């Protein structure tokens, strides 16, 4: 994943941009996963108090 950023000097701009897009997708997916996990845990904790 990070190899793209390390070898960006040897690649063309097309490959570099696609690598940046992959990194953005990975970060967005990670944020969505963390948000879903947080909301799920909060939901469970609320159900315990009720």
Coordinates of C-alpha atoms in Angstrom, one line a residue:
X1 CA 0.0 0.0 0.0
X2 CA 2.7 2.5 1.0
X3 CA 5.1 1.1 -1.6
X4 CA 3.3 3.3 -4.2
X5 CA 4.2 6.4 -2.3
X6 CA 7.8 5.3 -1.9
X7 CA 8.3 4.5 -5.6
X8 CA 6.3 7.5 -7.0
X9 CA 9.5 8.9 -8.6
X10 CA 9.7 5.8 -10.9
X11 CA 6.1 5.8 -11.9
X12 CA 4.0 8.0 -14.2
X13 CA 1.4 10.5 -12.9
X14 CA -1.4 8.2 -13.9
X15 CA -0.2 5.4 -11.5
X16 CA 0.6 8.0 -8.9
X17 CA -2.9 9.4 -9.0
X18 CA -4.5 6.0 -8.9
X19 CA -2.4 5.1 -5.9
X20 CA -3.5 8.3 -4.1
X21 CA -7.1 7.4 -4.9
X22 CA -6.5 3.9 -3.4
X23 CA -5.1 5.5 -0.3
X24 CA -8.2 7.9 0.0
X25 CA -10.5 4.9 -0.4
X26 CA -8.6 3.0 2.3
X27 CA -8.8 6.0 4.7
X28 CA -12.5 6.6 4.0
X29 CA -13.3 2.9 4.5
X30 CA -11.3 2.9 7.8
X31 CA -13.2 6.0 9.1
X32 CA -16.6 4.4 8.1
X33 CA -15.6 1.2 9.9
X34 CA -14.5 3.1 13.1
X35 CA -17.7 5.1 13.1
X36 CA -19.9 2.0 12.6
X37 CA -18.1 0.3 15.5
X38 CA -18.4 3.3 17.7
X39 CA -22.1 3.7 17.1
X40 CA -22.7 0.0 17.5
X41 CA -21.0 0.0 20.9
X42 CA -22.9 3.1 22.0
X43 CA -26.1 1.4 21.0
X44 CA -25.3 -1.7 23.1
X45 CA -24.3 0.4 26.1
X46 CA -27.6 2.3 25.8
X47 CA -29.6 -0.9 25.7
X48 CA -27.9 -2.1 28.8
X49 CA -29.0 0.9 30.8
X50 CA -32.6 0.6 29.6

